[in-house]
Protein backbone atom coordinates (compact mmCIF):
# COMPACT_ATOMS: atom_id res chain seq x y z
CA UNK A 1 0.00 0.00 0.00
CA UNK A 2 1.32 3.45 -0.91
CA UNK A 3 -0.15 6.92 -0.52
CA UNK A 4 0.78 8.95 -3.57
CA UNK A 5 -1.58 11.81 -2.68
CA UNK A 6 0.35 12.51 0.56
CA UNK A 7 2.91 15.31 0.51
CA UNK A 8 3.22 15.99 4.25
CA UNK A 9 4.06 13.60 7.09
CA UNK A 10 3.64 14.49 10.76
CA UNK A 11 5.16 12.44 13.58
CA UNK A 12 4.49 11.75 17.21
CA UNK A 13 7.76 11.56 19.19
CA UNK A 14 7.38 9.63 22.46
CA UNK A 15 7.44 5.85 21.76
CA UNK A 16 7.20 6.60 18.02
CA UNK A 17 10.53 8.21 17.15
CA UNK A 18 12.11 7.59 20.57
CA UNK A 19 11.78 5.13 23.44
CA UNK A 20 12.73 5.17 27.13
CA UNK A 21 15.57 3.04 28.48
CA UNK A 22 15.73 2.48 32.23
CA UNK A 23 18.93 3.89 33.73
CA UNK A 24 18.85 4.00 37.52
CA UNK A 25 22.01 6.05 37.91
CA UNK A 26 20.81 8.61 35.35
CA UNK A 27 17.38 8.79 36.99
CA UNK A 28 18.83 9.09 40.50
CA UNK A 29 20.97 12.05 39.46
CA UNK A 30 17.94 13.75 37.89
CA UNK A 31 15.99 13.27 41.12
CA UNK A 32 18.87 14.62 43.20
CA UNK A 33 19.11 17.75 41.08
CA UNK A 34 15.36 18.29 41.13
CA UNK A 35 15.22 18.13 44.94
CA UNK A 36 18.22 20.44 45.22
CA UNK A 37 16.76 23.10 42.93
CA UNK A 38 13.40 23.28 44.71
CA UNK A 39 14.95 23.01 48.16
CA UNK A 40 12.91 19.96 49.08
CA UNK A 41 12.49 19.59 52.83
CA UNK A 42 10.84 16.15 52.72
CA UNK A 43 12.76 12.87 52.49
CA UNK A 44 13.31 11.57 48.95
CA UNK A 45 10.55 8.95 48.96
CA UNK A 46 7.95 11.24 50.51
CA UNK A 47 8.80 14.04 48.08
CA UNK A 48 8.46 11.88 44.98
CA UNK A 49 5.35 10.15 46.30
CA UNK A 50 3.73 13.60 46.56
CA UNK A 51 5.04 14.61 43.14
CA UNK A 52 3.69 11.44 41.54
CA UNK A 53 0.28 12.00 43.11
CA UNK A 54 0.16 15.57 41.86
CA UNK A 55 1.34 14.42 38.43
CA UNK A 56 -1.50 11.91 38.19
CA UNK A 57 -4.03 14.62 39.05
CA UNK A 58 -2.61 16.87 36.37
CA UNK A 59 -2.64 14.07 33.78
CA UNK A 60 -6.28 13.33 34.55
CA UNK A 61 -7.19 16.99 34.06
CA UNK A 62 -5.17 17.28 30.85
CA UNK A 63 -6.72 14.18 29.31
CA UNK A 64 -10.23 15.13 30.36
CA UNK A 65 -10.07 18.71 29.07
CA UNK A 66 -7.62 17.97 26.22
CA UNK A 67 -5.51 20.81 27.54
CA UNK A 68 -1.82 21.09 28.39
CA UNK A 69 -0.32 24.04 30.24
CA UNK A 70 3.02 25.81 30.11
CA UNK A 71 5.94 24.54 32.15
CA UNK A 72 5.61 27.37 34.64
CA UNK A 73 1.90 26.71 35.17
CA UNK A 74 2.61 23.00 35.48
CA UNK A 75 4.93 23.48 38.45
CA UNK A 76 3.25 26.44 40.15
CA UNK A 77 -0.34 25.23 39.88
CA UNK A 78 -0.12 21.46 39.78
CA UNK A 79 3.14 19.74 40.71
CA UNK A 80 4.54 21.91 43.52
CA UNK A 81 1.85 24.47 44.41
CA UNK A 82 2.98 24.45 48.06
CA UNK A 83 6.51 25.63 47.22
CA UNK A 84 7.58 29.30 46.93
CA UNK A 85 6.75 30.56 43.43
CA UNK A 86 9.83 32.77 43.29
CA UNK A 87 12.01 29.68 43.77
CA UNK A 88 10.14 27.43 41.35
CA UNK A 89 9.23 29.73 38.45
CA UNK A 90 12.76 30.63 37.25
CA UNK A 91 13.64 26.93 37.03
CA UNK A 92 10.41 25.54 35.55
CA UNK A 93 12.00 24.47 32.26
CA UNK A 94 14.91 22.71 34.01
CA UNK A 95 12.57 21.03 36.48
CA UNK A 96 10.46 19.66 33.64
CA UNK A 97 13.50 18.14 31.97
CA UNK A 98 14.61 16.55 35.25
CA UNK A 99 11.13 15.21 35.90
CA UNK A 100 11.22 13.57 32.47
CA UNK A 101 14.74 12.23 33.07
CA UNK A 102 13.72 10.45 36.23
CA UNK A 103 11.95 7.94 33.95
CA UNK A 104 15.22 7.09 32.18
CA UNK A 105 17.09 7.93 29.00
CA UNK A 106 15.32 8.55 25.70
CA UNK A 107 16.86 7.05 22.58
CA UNK A 108 15.82 7.15 18.93
CA UNK A 109 14.46 3.96 17.38
CA UNK A 110 16.84 2.28 14.98
CA UNK A 111 16.92 3.94 11.59
CA UNK A 112 14.96 7.01 12.64
CA UNK A 113 17.36 9.82 11.60
CA UNK A 114 18.17 8.10 8.32
CA UNK A 115 14.48 7.59 7.51
CA UNK A 116 13.60 11.20 8.28
CA UNK A 117 16.40 12.45 6.03
CA UNK A 118 15.38 10.12 3.22
CA UNK A 119 11.72 11.19 3.39
CA UNK A 120 12.89 14.80 3.18
CA UNK A 121 15.08 13.93 0.20
CA UNK A 122 12.07 12.28 -1.43
CA UNK A 123 10.22 15.58 -1.33
CA UNK A 124 7.94 15.28 1.71
CA UNK A 125 7.31 18.09 4.17
CA UNK A 126 7.80 16.75 7.70
CA UNK A 127 6.43 18.01 10.99
CA UNK A 128 5.84 17.02 14.61
CA UNK A 129 2.60 16.95 16.60
CA UNK A 130 3.31 15.81 20.15
CA UNK A 131 1.69 15.83 23.56
CA UNK A 132 4.51 16.93 25.85
CA UNK A 133 5.07 18.91 29.03
CA UNK A 134 8.46 20.22 27.97
CA UNK A 135 9.02 22.98 25.44
CA UNK A 136 12.73 22.35 24.84
CA UNK A 137 13.46 18.62 24.97
CA UNK A 138 12.17 17.74 21.49
CA UNK A 139 13.85 20.71 19.73
CA UNK A 140 17.10 19.87 21.55
CA UNK A 141 16.87 16.24 20.42
CA UNK A 142 16.23 17.35 16.84
CA UNK A 143 19.48 19.32 16.92
CA UNK A 144 21.46 16.53 18.61
CA UNK A 145 20.21 13.96 16.07
CA UNK A 146 20.93 16.39 13.21
CA UNK A 147 17.34 16.20 11.92
CA UNK A 148 16.19 19.73 12.81
CA UNK A 149 16.33 20.77 9.17
CA UNK A 150 13.94 17.92 8.26
CA UNK A 151 11.03 19.41 10.19
CA UNK A 152 9.17 22.45 8.87
CA UNK A 153 6.64 22.65 11.73
CA UNK A 154 6.83 21.51 15.35
CA UNK A 155 3.58 21.64 17.34
CA UNK A 156 3.94 20.85 21.06
CA UNK A 157 0.89 20.68 23.31
CA UNK A 158 2.66 22.56 26.12
CA UNK A 159 3.13 25.54 23.80
CA UNK A 160 -0.20 25.61 21.93
CA UNK A 161 -2.38 24.43 24.87
CA UNK A 162 -4.17 21.93 22.64
CA UNK A 163 -3.75 18.21 23.17
CA UNK A 164 -4.26 15.09 21.09
CA UNK A 165 -6.76 13.66 20.24
CA UNK A 166 -8.35 17.09 19.77
CA UNK A 167 -8.44 17.44 15.96
CA UNK A 168 -7.71 21.15 16.41
CA UNK A 169 -4.03 20.45 17.12
CA UNK A 170 -3.73 18.46 13.88
CA UNK A 171 -5.49 21.15 11.88
CA UNK A 172 -3.26 23.83 13.43
CA UNK A 173 -0.20 21.87 12.31
CA UNK A 174 -1.58 21.51 8.77
CA UNK A 175 -2.21 25.26 8.57
CA UNK A 176 1.27 26.05 9.87
CA UNK A 177 2.93 23.84 7.29
CA UNK A 178 0.52 25.04 4.57
CA UNK A 179 -0.85 21.62 3.63
CA UNK A 180 -4.43 20.45 3.18
CA UNK A 181 -5.41 17.90 5.86
CA UNK A 182 -6.22 15.29 3.22
CA UNK A 183 -2.65 15.50 1.92
CA UNK A 184 -1.20 14.89 5.42
CA UNK A 185 -0.18 11.63 7.05
CA UNK A 186 0.30 11.08 10.76
CA UNK A 187 2.64 8.48 12.27
CA UNK A 188 1.98 7.62 15.93
CA UNK A 189 2.05 4.71 18.36
CA UNK A 190 -1.12 5.20 20.40
CA UNK A 191 -3.91 3.06 18.86
CA UNK A 192 -6.62 5.26 20.38
CA UNK A 193 -5.45 8.85 20.78
CA UNK A 194 -3.25 9.10 17.69
CA UNK A 195 -5.69 7.30 15.42
CA UNK A 196 -8.80 9.19 16.53
CA UNK A 197 -7.18 12.61 16.32
CA UNK A 198 -5.73 12.14 12.85
CA UNK A 199 -8.92 10.66 11.41
CA UNK A 200 -11.18 13.31 13.01
CA UNK A 201 -8.95 16.01 11.52
CA UNK A 202 -9.44 14.53 8.06
CA UNK A 203 -5.83 13.47 7.55
CA UNK A 204 -5.42 11.41 4.41
CA UNK A 205 -3.35 8.70 6.08
CA UNK A 206 -2.83 7.42 9.62
CA UNK A 207 0.12 5.05 10.15
CA UNK A 208 0.20 3.19 13.47
CA UNK A 209 3.63 2.23 14.77
CA UNK A 210 2.72 -0.96 16.59
CA UNK A 211 4.78 -0.42 19.70
CA UNK A 212 2.03 -0.09 22.31
CA UNK A 213 -0.01 -3.22 21.68
CA UNK A 214 -3.76 -3.28 21.13
CA UNK A 215 -4.69 -0.76 23.83
CA UNK A 216 -3.35 2.66 24.68
CA UNK A 217 -1.51 3.41 27.91
CA UNK A 218 -4.79 4.10 29.71
CA UNK A 219 -6.13 0.69 28.74
CA UNK A 220 -8.77 1.95 26.30
CA UNK A 221 -9.54 -0.35 23.40
CA UNK A 222 -9.43 1.09 19.86
CA UNK A 223 -12.73 1.88 18.21
CA UNK A 224 -11.24 2.99 14.87
CA UNK A 225 -8.54 1.55 12.70
CA UNK A 226 -5.45 3.16 11.11
CA UNK A 227 -4.91 3.03 7.37
CA UNK A 228 -1.84 0.87 7.86
CA UNK A 229 0.57 -0.45 10.48
CA UNK A 230 4.34 -0.64 10.69
CA UNK A 231 6.76 -2.38 13.04
CA UNK A 232 9.77 -0.14 12.42
CA UNK A 233 10.30 3.44 11.31
CA UNK A 234 12.25 2.52 8.13
CA UNK A 235 9.11 0.74 6.86
CA UNK A 236 7.76 4.20 6.08
CA UNK A 237 10.01 4.21 3.03
CA UNK A 238 7.88 1.40 1.59
CA UNK A 239 4.72 3.47 2.03
CA UNK A 240 5.93 6.83 0.78
CA UNK A 241 7.79 6.70 -2.55
CA UNK A 242 9.74 9.63 -4.00
CA UNK A 243 7.40 12.43 -4.99
CA UNK A 244 7.22 13.46 -8.61
CSV table of C-alpha atoms in Angstrom, one decimal:
chain,number,residue,atom,x,y,z
A,1,UNK,CA,0.0,0.0,0.0
A,2,UNK,CA,1.3,3.5,-0.9
A,3,UNK,CA,-0.1,6.9,-0.5
A,4,UNK,CA,0.8,9.0,-3.6
A,5,UNK,CA,-1.6,11.8,-2.7
A,6,UNK,CA,0.3,12.5,0.6
A,7,UNK,CA,2.9,15.3,0.5
A,8,UNK,CA,3.2,16.0,4.3
A,9,UNK,CA,4.1,13.6,7.1
A,10,UNK,CA,3.6,14.5,10.8
A,11,UNK,CA,5.2,12.4,13.6
A,12,UNK,CA,4.5,11.8,17.2
A,13,UNK,CA,7.8,11.6,19.2
A,14,UNK,CA,7.4,9.6,22.5
A,15,UNK,CA,7.4,5.9,21.8
A,16,UNK,CA,7.2,6.6,18.0
A,17,UNK,CA,10.5,8.2,17.1
A,18,UNK,CA,12.1,7.6,20.6
A,19,UNK,CA,11.8,5.1,23.4
A,20,UNK,CA,12.7,5.2,27.1
A,21,UNK,CA,15.6,3.0,28.5
A,22,UNK,CA,15.7,2.5,32.2
A,23,UNK,CA,18.9,3.9,33.7
A,24,UNK,CA,18.8,4.0,37.5
A,25,UNK,CA,22.0,6.1,37.9
A,26,UNK,CA,20.8,8.6,35.4
A,27,UNK,CA,17.4,8.8,37.0
A,28,UNK,CA,18.8,9.1,40.5
A,29,UNK,CA,21.0,12.0,39.5
A,30,UNK,CA,17.9,13.8,37.9
A,31,UNK,CA,16.0,13.3,41.1
A,32,UNK,CA,18.9,14.6,43.2
A,33,UNK,CA,19.1,17.8,41.1
A,34,UNK,CA,15.4,18.3,41.1
A,35,UNK,CA,15.2,18.1,44.9
A,36,UNK,CA,18.2,20.4,45.2
A,37,UNK,CA,16.8,23.1,42.9
A,38,UNK,CA,13.4,23.3,44.7
A,39,UNK,CA,15.0,23.0,48.2
A,40,UNK,CA,12.9,20.0,49.1
A,41,UNK,CA,12.5,19.6,52.8
A,42,UNK,CA,10.8,16.1,52.7
A,43,UNK,CA,12.8,12.9,52.5
A,44,UNK,CA,13.3,11.6,49.0
A,45,UNK,CA,10.6,9.0,49.0
A,46,UNK,CA,8.0,11.2,50.5
A,47,UNK,CA,8.8,14.0,48.1
A,48,UNK,CA,8.5,11.9,45.0
A,49,UNK,CA,5.3,10.2,46.3
A,50,UNK,CA,3.7,13.6,46.6
A,51,UNK,CA,5.0,14.6,43.1
A,52,UNK,CA,3.7,11.4,41.5
A,53,UNK,CA,0.3,12.0,43.1
A,54,UNK,CA,0.2,15.6,41.9
A,55,UNK,CA,1.3,14.4,38.4
A,56,UNK,CA,-1.5,11.9,38.2
A,57,UNK,CA,-4.0,14.6,39.1
A,58,UNK,CA,-2.6,16.9,36.4
A,59,UNK,CA,-2.6,14.1,33.8
A,60,UNK,CA,-6.3,13.3,34.6
A,61,UNK,CA,-7.2,17.0,34.1
A,62,UNK,CA,-5.2,17.3,30.8
A,63,UNK,CA,-6.7,14.2,29.3
A,64,UNK,CA,-10.2,15.1,30.4
A,65,UNK,CA,-10.1,18.7,29.1
A,66,UNK,CA,-7.6,18.0,26.2
A,67,UNK,CA,-5.5,20.8,27.5
A,68,UNK,CA,-1.8,21.1,28.4
A,69,UNK,CA,-0.3,24.0,30.2
A,70,UNK,CA,3.0,25.8,30.1
A,71,UNK,CA,5.9,24.5,32.1
A,72,UNK,CA,5.6,27.4,34.6
A,73,UNK,CA,1.9,26.7,35.2
A,74,UNK,CA,2.6,23.0,35.5
A,75,UNK,CA,4.9,23.5,38.5
A,76,UNK,CA,3.2,26.4,40.1
A,77,UNK,CA,-0.3,25.2,39.9
A,78,UNK,CA,-0.1,21.5,39.8
A,79,UNK,CA,3.1,19.7,40.7
A,80,UNK,CA,4.5,21.9,43.5
A,81,UNK,CA,1.9,24.5,44.4
A,82,UNK,CA,3.0,24.4,48.1
A,83,UNK,CA,6.5,25.6,47.2
A,84,UNK,CA,7.6,29.3,46.9
A,85,UNK,CA,6.7,30.6,43.4
A,86,UNK,CA,9.8,32.8,43.3
A,87,UNK,CA,12.0,29.7,43.8
A,88,UNK,CA,10.1,27.4,41.4
A,89,UNK,CA,9.2,29.7,38.5
A,90,UNK,CA,12.8,30.6,37.3
A,91,UNK,CA,13.6,26.9,37.0
A,92,UNK,CA,10.4,25.5,35.6
A,93,UNK,CA,12.0,24.5,32.3
A,94,UNK,CA,14.9,22.7,34.0
A,95,UNK,CA,12.6,21.0,36.5
A,96,UNK,CA,10.5,19.7,33.6
A,97,UNK,CA,13.5,18.1,32.0
A,98,UNK,CA,14.6,16.6,35.2
A,99,UNK,CA,11.1,15.2,35.9
A,100,UNK,CA,11.2,13.6,32.5
A,101,UNK,CA,14.7,12.2,33.1
A,102,UNK,CA,13.7,10.4,36.2
A,103,UNK,CA,11.9,7.9,33.9
A,104,UNK,CA,15.2,7.1,32.2
A,105,UNK,CA,17.1,7.9,29.0
A,106,UNK,CA,15.3,8.6,25.7
A,107,UNK,CA,16.9,7.1,22.6
A,108,UNK,CA,15.8,7.1,18.9
A,109,UNK,CA,14.5,4.0,17.4
A,110,UNK,CA,16.8,2.3,15.0
A,111,UNK,CA,16.9,3.9,11.6
A,112,UNK,CA,15.0,7.0,12.6
A,113,UNK,CA,17.4,9.8,11.6
A,114,UNK,CA,18.2,8.1,8.3
A,115,UNK,CA,14.5,7.6,7.5
A,116,UNK,CA,13.6,11.2,8.3
A,117,UNK,CA,16.4,12.5,6.0
A,118,UNK,CA,15.4,10.1,3.2
A,119,UNK,CA,11.7,11.2,3.4
A,120,UNK,CA,12.9,14.8,3.2
A,121,UNK,CA,15.1,13.9,0.2
A,122,UNK,CA,12.1,12.3,-1.4
A,123,UNK,CA,10.2,15.6,-1.3
A,124,UNK,CA,7.9,15.3,1.7
A,125,UNK,CA,7.3,18.1,4.2
A,126,UNK,CA,7.8,16.8,7.7
A,127,UNK,CA,6.4,18.0,11.0
A,128,UNK,CA,5.8,17.0,14.6
A,129,UNK,CA,2.6,17.0,16.6
A,130,UNK,CA,3.3,15.8,20.2
A,131,UNK,CA,1.7,15.8,23.6
A,132,UNK,CA,4.5,16.9,25.9
A,133,UNK,CA,5.1,18.9,29.0
A,134,UNK,CA,8.5,20.2,28.0
A,135,UNK,CA,9.0,23.0,25.4
A,136,UNK,CA,12.7,22.3,24.8
A,137,UNK,CA,13.5,18.6,25.0
A,138,UNK,CA,12.2,17.7,21.5
A,139,UNK,CA,13.8,20.7,19.7
A,140,UNK,CA,17.1,19.9,21.5
A,141,UNK,CA,16.9,16.2,20.4
A,142,UNK,CA,16.2,17.4,16.8
A,143,UNK,CA,19.5,19.3,16.9
A,144,UNK,CA,21.5,16.5,18.6
A,145,UNK,CA,20.2,14.0,16.1
A,146,UNK,CA,20.9,16.4,13.2
A,147,UNK,CA,17.3,16.2,11.9
A,148,UNK,CA,16.2,19.7,12.8
A,149,UNK,CA,16.3,20.8,9.2
A,150,UNK,CA,13.9,17.9,8.3
A,151,UNK,CA,11.0,19.4,10.2
A,152,UNK,CA,9.2,22.5,8.9
A,153,UNK,CA,6.6,22.6,11.7
A,154,UNK,CA,6.8,21.5,15.4
A,155,UNK,CA,3.6,21.6,17.3
A,156,UNK,CA,3.9,20.9,21.1
A,157,UNK,CA,0.9,20.7,23.3
A,158,UNK,CA,2.7,22.6,26.1
A,159,UNK,CA,3.1,25.5,23.8
A,160,UNK,CA,-0.2,25.6,21.9
A,161,UNK,CA,-2.4,24.4,24.9
A,162,UNK,CA,-4.2,21.9,22.6
A,163,UNK,CA,-3.8,18.2,23.2
A,164,UNK,CA,-4.3,15.1,21.1
A,165,UNK,CA,-6.8,13.7,20.2
A,166,UNK,CA,-8.4,17.1,19.8
A,167,UNK,CA,-8.4,17.4,16.0
A,168,UNK,CA,-7.7,21.2,16.4
A,169,UNK,CA,-4.0,20.4,17.1
A,170,UNK,CA,-3.7,18.5,13.9
A,171,UNK,CA,-5.5,21.2,11.9
A,172,UNK,CA,-3.3,23.8,13.4
A,173,UNK,CA,-0.2,21.9,12.3
A,174,UNK,CA,-1.6,21.5,8.8
A,175,UNK,CA,-2.2,25.3,8.6
A,176,UNK,CA,1.3,26.0,9.9
A,177,UNK,CA,2.9,23.8,7.3
A,178,UNK,CA,0.5,25.0,4.6
A,179,UNK,CA,-0.9,21.6,3.6
A,180,UNK,CA,-4.4,20.5,3.2
A,181,UNK,CA,-5.4,17.9,5.9
A,182,UNK,CA,-6.2,15.3,3.2
A,183,UNK,CA,-2.6,15.5,1.9
A,184,UNK,CA,-1.2,14.9,5.4
A,185,UNK,CA,-0.2,11.6,7.1
A,186,UNK,CA,0.3,11.1,10.8
A,187,UNK,CA,2.6,8.5,12.3
A,188,UNK,CA,2.0,7.6,15.9
A,189,UNK,CA,2.1,4.7,18.4
A,190,UNK,CA,-1.1,5.2,20.4
A,191,UNK,CA,-3.9,3.1,18.9
A,192,UNK,CA,-6.6,5.3,20.4
A,193,UNK,CA,-5.5,8.8,20.8
A,194,UNK,CA,-3.3,9.1,17.7
A,195,UNK,CA,-5.7,7.3,15.4
A,196,UNK,CA,-8.8,9.2,16.5
A,197,UNK,CA,-7.2,12.6,16.3
A,198,UNK,CA,-5.7,12.1,12.9
A,199,UNK,CA,-8.9,10.7,11.4
A,200,UNK,CA,-11.2,13.3,13.0
A,201,UNK,CA,-8.9,16.0,11.5
A,202,UNK,CA,-9.4,14.5,8.1
A,203,UNK,CA,-5.8,13.5,7.5
A,204,UNK,CA,-5.4,11.4,4.4
A,205,UNK,CA,-3.3,8.7,6.1
A,206,UNK,CA,-2.8,7.4,9.6
A,207,UNK,CA,0.1,5.1,10.2
A,208,UNK,CA,0.2,3.2,13.5
A,209,UNK,CA,3.6,2.2,14.8
A,210,UNK,CA,2.7,-1.0,16.6
A,211,UNK,CA,4.8,-0.4,19.7
A,212,UNK,CA,2.0,-0.1,22.3
A,213,UNK,CA,0.0,-3.2,21.7
A,214,UNK,CA,-3.8,-3.3,21.1
A,215,UNK,CA,-4.7,-0.8,23.8
A,216,UNK,CA,-3.4,2.7,24.7
A,217,UNK,CA,-1.5,3.4,27.9
A,218,UNK,CA,-4.8,4.1,29.7
A,219,UNK,CA,-6.1,0.7,28.7
A,220,UNK,CA,-8.8,1.9,26.3
A,221,UNK,CA,-9.5,-0.3,23.4
A,222,UNK,CA,-9.4,1.1,19.9
A,223,UNK,CA,-12.7,1.9,18.2
A,224,UNK,CA,-11.2,3.0,14.9
A,225,UNK,CA,-8.5,1.5,12.7
A,226,UNK,CA,-5.5,3.2,11.1
A,227,UNK,CA,-4.9,3.0,7.4
A,228,UNK,CA,-1.8,0.9,7.9
A,229,UNK,CA,0.6,-0.5,10.5
A,230,UNK,CA,4.3,-0.6,10.7
A,231,UNK,CA,6.8,-2.4,13.0
A,232,UNK,CA,9.8,-0.1,12.4
A,233,UNK,CA,10.3,3.4,11.3
A,234,UNK,CA,12.3,2.5,8.1
A,235,UNK,CA,9.1,0.7,6.9
A,236,UNK,CA,7.8,4.2,6.1
A,237,UNK,CA,10.0,4.2,3.0
A,238,UNK,CA,7.9,1.4,1.6
A,239,UNK,CA,4.7,3.5,2.0
A,240,UNK,CA,5.9,6.8,0.8
A,241,UNK,CA,7.8,6.7,-2.5
A,242,UNK,CA,9.7,9.6,-4.0
A,243,UNK,CA,7.4,12.4,-5.0
A,244,UNK,CA,7.2,13.5,-8.6
